[in-house]
GROMACS .gro file of C-alpha atoms in nm:
model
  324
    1UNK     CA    1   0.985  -0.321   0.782
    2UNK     CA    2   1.024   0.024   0.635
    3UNK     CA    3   0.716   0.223   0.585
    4UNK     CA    4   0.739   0.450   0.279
    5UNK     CA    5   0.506   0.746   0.202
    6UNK     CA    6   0.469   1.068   0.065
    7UNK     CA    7   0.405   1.184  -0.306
    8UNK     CA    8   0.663   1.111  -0.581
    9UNK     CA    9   0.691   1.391  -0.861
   10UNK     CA   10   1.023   1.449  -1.034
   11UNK     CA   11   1.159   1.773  -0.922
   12UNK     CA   12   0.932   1.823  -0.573
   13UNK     CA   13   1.007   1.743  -0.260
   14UNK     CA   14   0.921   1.428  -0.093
   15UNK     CA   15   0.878   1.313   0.258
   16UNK     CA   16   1.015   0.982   0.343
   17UNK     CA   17   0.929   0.810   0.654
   18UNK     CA   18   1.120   0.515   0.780
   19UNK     CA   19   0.930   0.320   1.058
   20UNK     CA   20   1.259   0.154   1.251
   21UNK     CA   21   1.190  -0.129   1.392
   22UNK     CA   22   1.518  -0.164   1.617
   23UNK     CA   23   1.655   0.224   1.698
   24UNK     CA   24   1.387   0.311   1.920
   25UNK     CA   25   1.148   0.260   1.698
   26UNK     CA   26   1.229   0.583   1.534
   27UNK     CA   27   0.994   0.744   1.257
   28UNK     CA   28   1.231   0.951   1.065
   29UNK     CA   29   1.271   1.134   0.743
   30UNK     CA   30   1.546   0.984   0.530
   31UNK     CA   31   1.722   1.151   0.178
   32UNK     CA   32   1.772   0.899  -0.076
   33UNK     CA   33   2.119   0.943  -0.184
   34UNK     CA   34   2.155   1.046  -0.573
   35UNK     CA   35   1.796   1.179  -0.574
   36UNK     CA   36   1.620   1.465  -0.647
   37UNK     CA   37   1.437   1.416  -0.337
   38UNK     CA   38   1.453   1.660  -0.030
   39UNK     CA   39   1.338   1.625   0.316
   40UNK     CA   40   1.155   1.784   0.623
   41UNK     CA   41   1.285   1.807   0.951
   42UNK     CA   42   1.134   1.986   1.245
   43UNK     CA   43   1.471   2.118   1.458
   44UNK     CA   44   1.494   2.141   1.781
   45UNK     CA   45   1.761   2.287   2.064
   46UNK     CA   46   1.911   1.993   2.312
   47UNK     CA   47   1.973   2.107   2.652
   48UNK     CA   48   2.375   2.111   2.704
   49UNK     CA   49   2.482   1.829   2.936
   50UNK     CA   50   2.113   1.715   3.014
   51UNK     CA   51   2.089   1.312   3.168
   52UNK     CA   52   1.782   1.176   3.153
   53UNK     CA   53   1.585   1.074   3.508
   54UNK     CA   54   1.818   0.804   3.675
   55UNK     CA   55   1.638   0.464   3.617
   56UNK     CA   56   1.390   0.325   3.818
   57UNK     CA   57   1.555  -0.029   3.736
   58UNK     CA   58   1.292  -0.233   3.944
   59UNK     CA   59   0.990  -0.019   3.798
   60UNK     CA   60   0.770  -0.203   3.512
   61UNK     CA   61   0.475  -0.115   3.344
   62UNK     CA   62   0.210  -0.292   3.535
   63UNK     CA   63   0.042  -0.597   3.390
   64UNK     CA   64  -0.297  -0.570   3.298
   65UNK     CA   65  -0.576  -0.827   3.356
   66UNK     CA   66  -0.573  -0.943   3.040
   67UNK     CA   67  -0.215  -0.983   3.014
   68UNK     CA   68  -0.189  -1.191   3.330
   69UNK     CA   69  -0.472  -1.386   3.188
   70UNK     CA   70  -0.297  -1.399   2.841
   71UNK     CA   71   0.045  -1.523   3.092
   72UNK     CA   72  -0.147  -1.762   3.251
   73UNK     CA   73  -0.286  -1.914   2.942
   74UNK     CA   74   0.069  -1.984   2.770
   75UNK     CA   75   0.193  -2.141   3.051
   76UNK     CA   76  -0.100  -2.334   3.150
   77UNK     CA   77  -0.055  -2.478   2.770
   78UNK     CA   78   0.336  -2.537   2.776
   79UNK     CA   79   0.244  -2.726   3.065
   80UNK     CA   80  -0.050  -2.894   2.967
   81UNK     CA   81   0.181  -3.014   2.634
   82UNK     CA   82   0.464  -3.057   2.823
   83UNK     CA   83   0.693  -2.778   2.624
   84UNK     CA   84   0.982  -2.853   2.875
   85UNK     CA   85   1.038  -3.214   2.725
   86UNK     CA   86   1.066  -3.054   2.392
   87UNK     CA   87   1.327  -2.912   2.168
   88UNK     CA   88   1.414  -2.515   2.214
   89UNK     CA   89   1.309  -2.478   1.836
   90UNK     CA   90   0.985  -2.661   1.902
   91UNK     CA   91   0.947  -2.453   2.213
   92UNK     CA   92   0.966  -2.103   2.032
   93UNK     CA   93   0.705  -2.192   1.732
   94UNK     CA   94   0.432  -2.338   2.007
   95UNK     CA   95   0.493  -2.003   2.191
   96UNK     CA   96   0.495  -1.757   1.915
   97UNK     CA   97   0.196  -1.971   1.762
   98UNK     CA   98  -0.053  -1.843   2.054
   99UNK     CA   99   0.039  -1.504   1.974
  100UNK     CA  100  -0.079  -1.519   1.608
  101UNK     CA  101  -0.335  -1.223   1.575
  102UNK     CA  102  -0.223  -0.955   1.888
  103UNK     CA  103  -0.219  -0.606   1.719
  104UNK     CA  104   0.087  -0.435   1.587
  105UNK     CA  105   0.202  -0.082   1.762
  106UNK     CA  106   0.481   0.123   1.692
  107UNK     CA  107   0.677   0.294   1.986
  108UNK     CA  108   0.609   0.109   2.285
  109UNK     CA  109   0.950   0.173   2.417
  110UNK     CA  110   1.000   0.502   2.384
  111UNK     CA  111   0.638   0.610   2.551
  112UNK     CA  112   0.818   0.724   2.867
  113UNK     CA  113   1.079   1.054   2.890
  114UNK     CA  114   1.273   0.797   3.175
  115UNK     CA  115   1.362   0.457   3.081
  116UNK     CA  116   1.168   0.170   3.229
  117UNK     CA  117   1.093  -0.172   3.161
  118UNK     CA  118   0.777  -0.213   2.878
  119UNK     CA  119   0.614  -0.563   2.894
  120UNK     CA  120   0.338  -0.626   2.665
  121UNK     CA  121   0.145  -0.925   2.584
  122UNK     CA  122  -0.132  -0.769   2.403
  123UNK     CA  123   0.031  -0.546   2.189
  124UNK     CA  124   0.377  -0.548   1.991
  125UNK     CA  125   0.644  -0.444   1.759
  126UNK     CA  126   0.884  -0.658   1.611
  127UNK     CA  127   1.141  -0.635   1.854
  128UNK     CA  128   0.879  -0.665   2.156
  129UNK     CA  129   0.756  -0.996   1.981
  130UNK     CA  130   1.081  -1.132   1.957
  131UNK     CA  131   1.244  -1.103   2.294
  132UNK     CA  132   0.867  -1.169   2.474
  133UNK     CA  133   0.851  -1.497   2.287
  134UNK     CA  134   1.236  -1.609   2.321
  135UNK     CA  135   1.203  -1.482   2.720
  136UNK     CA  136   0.895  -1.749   2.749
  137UNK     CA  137   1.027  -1.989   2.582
  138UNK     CA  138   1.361  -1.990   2.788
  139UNK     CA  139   1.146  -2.006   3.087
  140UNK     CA  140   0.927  -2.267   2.953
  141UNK     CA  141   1.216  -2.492   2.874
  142UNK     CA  142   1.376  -2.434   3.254
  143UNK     CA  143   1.046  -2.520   3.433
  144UNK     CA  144   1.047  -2.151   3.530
  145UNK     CA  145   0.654  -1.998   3.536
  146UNK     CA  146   0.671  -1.728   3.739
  147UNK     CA  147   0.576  -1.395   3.540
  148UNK     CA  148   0.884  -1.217   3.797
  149UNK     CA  149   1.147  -1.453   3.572
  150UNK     CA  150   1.001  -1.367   3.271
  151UNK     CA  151   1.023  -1.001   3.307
  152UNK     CA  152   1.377  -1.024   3.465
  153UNK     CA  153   1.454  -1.222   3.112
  154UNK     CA  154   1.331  -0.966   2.933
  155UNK     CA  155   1.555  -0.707   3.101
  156UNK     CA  156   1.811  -0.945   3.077
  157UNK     CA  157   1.783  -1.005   2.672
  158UNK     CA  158   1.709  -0.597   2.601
  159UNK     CA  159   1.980  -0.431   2.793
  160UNK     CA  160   2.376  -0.387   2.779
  161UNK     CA  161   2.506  -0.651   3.062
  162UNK     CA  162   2.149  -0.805   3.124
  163UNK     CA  163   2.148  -0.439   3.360
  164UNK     CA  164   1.891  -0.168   3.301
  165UNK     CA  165   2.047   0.135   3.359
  166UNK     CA  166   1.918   0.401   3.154
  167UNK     CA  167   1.832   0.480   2.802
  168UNK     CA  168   2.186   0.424   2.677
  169UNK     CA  169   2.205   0.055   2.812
  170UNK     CA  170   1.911  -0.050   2.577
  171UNK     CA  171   2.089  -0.254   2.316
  172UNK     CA  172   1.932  -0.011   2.023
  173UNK     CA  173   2.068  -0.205   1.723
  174UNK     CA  174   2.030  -0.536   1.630
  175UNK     CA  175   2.421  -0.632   1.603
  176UNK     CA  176   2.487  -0.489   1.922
  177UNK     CA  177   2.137  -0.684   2.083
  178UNK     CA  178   2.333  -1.006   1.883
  179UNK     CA  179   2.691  -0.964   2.032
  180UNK     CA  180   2.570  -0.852   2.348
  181UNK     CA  181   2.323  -1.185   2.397
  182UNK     CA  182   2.599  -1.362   2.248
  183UNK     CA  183   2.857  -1.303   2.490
  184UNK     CA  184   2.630  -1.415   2.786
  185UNK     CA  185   2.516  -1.723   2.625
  186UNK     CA  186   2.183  -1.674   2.514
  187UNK     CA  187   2.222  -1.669   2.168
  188UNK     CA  188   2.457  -1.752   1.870
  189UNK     CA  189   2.507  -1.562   1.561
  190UNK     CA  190   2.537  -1.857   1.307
  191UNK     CA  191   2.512  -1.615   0.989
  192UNK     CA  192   2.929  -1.687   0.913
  193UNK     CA  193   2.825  -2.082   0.955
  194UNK     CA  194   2.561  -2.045   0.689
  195UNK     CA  195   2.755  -1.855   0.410
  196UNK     CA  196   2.751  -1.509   0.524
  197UNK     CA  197   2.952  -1.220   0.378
  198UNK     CA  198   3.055  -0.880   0.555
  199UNK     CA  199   2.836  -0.620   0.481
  200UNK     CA  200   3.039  -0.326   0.524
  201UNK     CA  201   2.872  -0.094   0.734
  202UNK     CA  202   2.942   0.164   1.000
  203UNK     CA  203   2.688   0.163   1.218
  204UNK     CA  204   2.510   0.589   1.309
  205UNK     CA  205   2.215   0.591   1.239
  206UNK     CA  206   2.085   0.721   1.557
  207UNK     CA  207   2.332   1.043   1.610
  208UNK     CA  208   2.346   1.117   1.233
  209UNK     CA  209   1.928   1.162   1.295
  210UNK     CA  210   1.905   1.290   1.645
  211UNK     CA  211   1.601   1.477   1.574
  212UNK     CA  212   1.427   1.170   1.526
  213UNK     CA  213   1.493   1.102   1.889
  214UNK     CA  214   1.312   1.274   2.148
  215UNK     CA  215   1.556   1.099   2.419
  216UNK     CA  216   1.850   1.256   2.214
  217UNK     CA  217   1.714   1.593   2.130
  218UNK     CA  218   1.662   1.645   2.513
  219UNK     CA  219   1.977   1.511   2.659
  220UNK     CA  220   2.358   1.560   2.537
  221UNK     CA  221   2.444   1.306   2.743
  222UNK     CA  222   2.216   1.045   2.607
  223UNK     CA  223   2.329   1.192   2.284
  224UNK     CA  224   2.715   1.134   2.380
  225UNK     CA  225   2.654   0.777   2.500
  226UNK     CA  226   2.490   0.692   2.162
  227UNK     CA  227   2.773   0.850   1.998
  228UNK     CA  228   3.040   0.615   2.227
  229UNK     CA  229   2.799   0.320   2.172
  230UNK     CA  230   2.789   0.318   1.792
  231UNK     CA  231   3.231   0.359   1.800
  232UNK     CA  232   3.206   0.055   1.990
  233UNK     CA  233   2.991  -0.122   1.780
  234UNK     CA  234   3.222  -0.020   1.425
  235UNK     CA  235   3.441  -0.256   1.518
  236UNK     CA  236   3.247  -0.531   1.526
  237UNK     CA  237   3.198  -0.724   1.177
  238UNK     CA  238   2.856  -0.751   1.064
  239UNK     CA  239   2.781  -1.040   0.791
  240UNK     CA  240   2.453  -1.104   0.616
  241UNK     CA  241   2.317  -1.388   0.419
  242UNK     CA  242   2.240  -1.219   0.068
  243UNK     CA  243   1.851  -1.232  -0.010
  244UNK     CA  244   1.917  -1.453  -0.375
  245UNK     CA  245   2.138  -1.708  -0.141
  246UNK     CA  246   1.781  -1.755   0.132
  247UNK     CA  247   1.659  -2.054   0.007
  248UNK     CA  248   2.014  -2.256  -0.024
  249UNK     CA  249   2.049  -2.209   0.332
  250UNK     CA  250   1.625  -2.357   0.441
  251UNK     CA  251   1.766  -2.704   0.525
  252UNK     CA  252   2.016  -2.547   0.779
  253UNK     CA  253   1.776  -2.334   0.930
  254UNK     CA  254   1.499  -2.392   1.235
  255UNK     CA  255   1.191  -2.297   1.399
  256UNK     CA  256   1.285  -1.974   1.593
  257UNK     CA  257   1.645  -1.867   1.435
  258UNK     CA  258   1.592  -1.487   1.507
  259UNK     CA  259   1.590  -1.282   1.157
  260UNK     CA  260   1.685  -0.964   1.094
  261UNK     CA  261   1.661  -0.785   0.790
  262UNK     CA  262   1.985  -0.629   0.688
  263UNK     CA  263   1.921  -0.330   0.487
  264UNK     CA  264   2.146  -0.066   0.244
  265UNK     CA  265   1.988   0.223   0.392
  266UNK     CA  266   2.359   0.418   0.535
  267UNK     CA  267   2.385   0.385   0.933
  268UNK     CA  268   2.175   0.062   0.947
  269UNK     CA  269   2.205  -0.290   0.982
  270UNK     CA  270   1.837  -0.425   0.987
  271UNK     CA  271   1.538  -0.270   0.958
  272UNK     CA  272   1.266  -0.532   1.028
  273UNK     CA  273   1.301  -0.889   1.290
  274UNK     CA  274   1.125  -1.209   1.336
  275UNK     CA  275   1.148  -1.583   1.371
  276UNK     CA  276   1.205  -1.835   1.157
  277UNK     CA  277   0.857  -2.053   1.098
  278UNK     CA  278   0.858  -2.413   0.970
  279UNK     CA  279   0.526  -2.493   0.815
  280UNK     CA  280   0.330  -2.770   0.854
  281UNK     CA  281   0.405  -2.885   0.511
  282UNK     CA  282   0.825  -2.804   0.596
  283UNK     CA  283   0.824  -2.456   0.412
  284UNK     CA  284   0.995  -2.201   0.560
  285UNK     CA  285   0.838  -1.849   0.643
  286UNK     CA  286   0.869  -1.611   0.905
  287UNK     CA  287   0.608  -1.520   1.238
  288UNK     CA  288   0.681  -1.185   1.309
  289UNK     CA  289   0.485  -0.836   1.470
  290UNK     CA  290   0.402  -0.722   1.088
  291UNK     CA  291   0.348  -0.313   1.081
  292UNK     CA  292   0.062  -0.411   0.830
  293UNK     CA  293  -0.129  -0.476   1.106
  294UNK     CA  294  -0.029  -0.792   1.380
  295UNK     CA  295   0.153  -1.096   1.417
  296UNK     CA  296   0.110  -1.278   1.120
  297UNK     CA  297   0.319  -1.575   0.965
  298UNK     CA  298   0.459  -1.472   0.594
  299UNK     CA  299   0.448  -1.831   0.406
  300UNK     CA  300   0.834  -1.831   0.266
  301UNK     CA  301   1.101  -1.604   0.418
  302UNK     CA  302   1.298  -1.557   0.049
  303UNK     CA  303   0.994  -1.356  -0.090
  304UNK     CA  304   0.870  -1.190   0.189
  305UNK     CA  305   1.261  -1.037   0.237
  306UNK     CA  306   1.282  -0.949  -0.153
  307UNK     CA  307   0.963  -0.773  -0.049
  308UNK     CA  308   1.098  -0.512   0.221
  309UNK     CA  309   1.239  -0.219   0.077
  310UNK     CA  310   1.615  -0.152   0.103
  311UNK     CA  311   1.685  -0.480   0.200
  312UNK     CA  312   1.948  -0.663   0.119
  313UNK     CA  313   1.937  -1.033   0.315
  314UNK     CA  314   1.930  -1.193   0.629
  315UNK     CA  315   2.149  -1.168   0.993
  316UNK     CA  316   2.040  -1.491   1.163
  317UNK     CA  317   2.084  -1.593   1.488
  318UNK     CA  318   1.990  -1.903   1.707
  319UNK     CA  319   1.837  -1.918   2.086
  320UNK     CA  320   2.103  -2.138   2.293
  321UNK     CA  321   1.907  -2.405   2.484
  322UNK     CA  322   2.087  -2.379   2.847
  323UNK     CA  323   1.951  -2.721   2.910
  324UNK     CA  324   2.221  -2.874   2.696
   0.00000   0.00000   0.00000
């Protein structure tokens, strides 16, 4: 989602804030190109040649009581329903299902100057929704229950390699997160199979708004790897499923095909994630951490995408079920 404030008057200045859902996220100010519209930045001097605090890769934010209770719960309902006998899509939308009401936050990942691994249960973004629910469900569908798994799936979906090894190895935008998953079999981008067309972007974002990023302002060398991490990720093609062609494509897709929202804003290929949802009635929405508040289910995916500002269409990609 893109959150959009500030006062509009021809001829003053406006502040636009962008609340980045993938990048860290980022709250930043962004210029409209062609406007009249200026914006406000707060500068700030980077320390030459600065790395961040070397990893503590084993370190995680501690579960709280009612997280372990929230754990416990899930599995002791997968199990109780017998999850693992059921299809990977059915898996996701019984797991994201339990999570329907758990309050929205901005920034979870970026709380700490050093990075470590952030589990929530209670609390999410739409990233953090996404990759906690695909992480259970992957377990689920293995017979795996232990909360160690899930976390080491969750470092395993979020960083470059599966390894966590600094702020640089988080997989900050969605196409790398897709290729990266991709190439380790955990997901597949099917957005080519279902029409998709290239969308033409290079992807810098991050080091064209470094102020935006505490991590970056800080470090150079954060800064450089972002910089060597976004030329790697130019050469990739990124295709998108344009927002008027959504509802050809309902019949093709199913219950947790991960979403992204590509967007036109330059430097960016989604803005906003979630998961396909398959209503009861065989409509098809999208559960997802909303920033209006929690995770929510928006009833058809076509409207709630013409919806988001600066979007454009869909990237979708599908959970691989390692049991087949």
């Amino acid at each position: 989602m893109i959150k959009i404030s500030g006062i509009s008057v021809l001829g003053l200045t406006m502040t636009v804030a962008i609340n980045l859902h993938f990048l860290s996220q980022a709250k930043v100010n962004y210029s409209f190109p062609n406007s009249p519209f200026s914006t406000t930045n707060t500068s700030a001097t980077p320390s030459p040649n600065k790395i961040e605090n070397p990893p503590n890769t084993s370190a995680a934010n501690p579960a709280t009581q009612e997280e372990n209770e929230k754990f416990q719960q899930i599995i002791e309902n997968a199990t109780a329903q017998q999850l693992h006998h059921k299809s990977m899509p059915d898996i996701i939308q019984a797991i994201a299902n339990q999570f329907i009401g758990t309050p929205y936050q901005a920034g979870l990942l970026d709380k700490s100057k050093a990075e470590t691994l952030v589990v929530t249960l209670n609390k999410f973004d739409c990233v953090l929704f996404v990759e906690t629910v695909l992480a259970m469900a992957r377990g689920i569908a293995m017979q795996d229950y232990s909360y160690e798994a899930f976390r080491d799936r969750i470092i395993e979906q979020r960083y470059e390699n599966g390894e966590l090894n600094g702020y640089c190895s988080r997989l900050h935008y969605l196409s790398g997160w897709i290729d990266d998953n991709q190439k380790r079999g955990i997901v597949e981008n099917i957005t080519v199979t279902l029409g998709g067309v290239p969308l033409n972007k290079q992807l810098n974002f991050m080091s064209t708004h470094r102020q935006s990023y505490p991590q970056l302002v800080d470090s150079e060398g954060n800064y450089q790897c972002i910089l060597e991490m976004e030329a790697k990720l130019n050469h990739l093609t990124i295709n998108y499923i344009p927002t008027s062609g959504i509802p050809q494509i309902y019949d093709r897709l199913q219950p947790g095909d991960i979403i992204g929202v590509a967007t036109d804003i330059p430097g960016l290929d989604v803005t906003h994630t979630g998961l396909v949802y398959r209503q009861i009635d065989g409509n098809i929405g999208l559960i997802h951490a909303s920033p209006a508040g929690s995770v929510r289910v928006a009833r058809d995916l076509q409207q709630y995408v013409g919806n988001v500002k600066h979007s454009v269409g869909i990237i979708v990609t599908r959970p691989i079920d390692s049991r087949i």
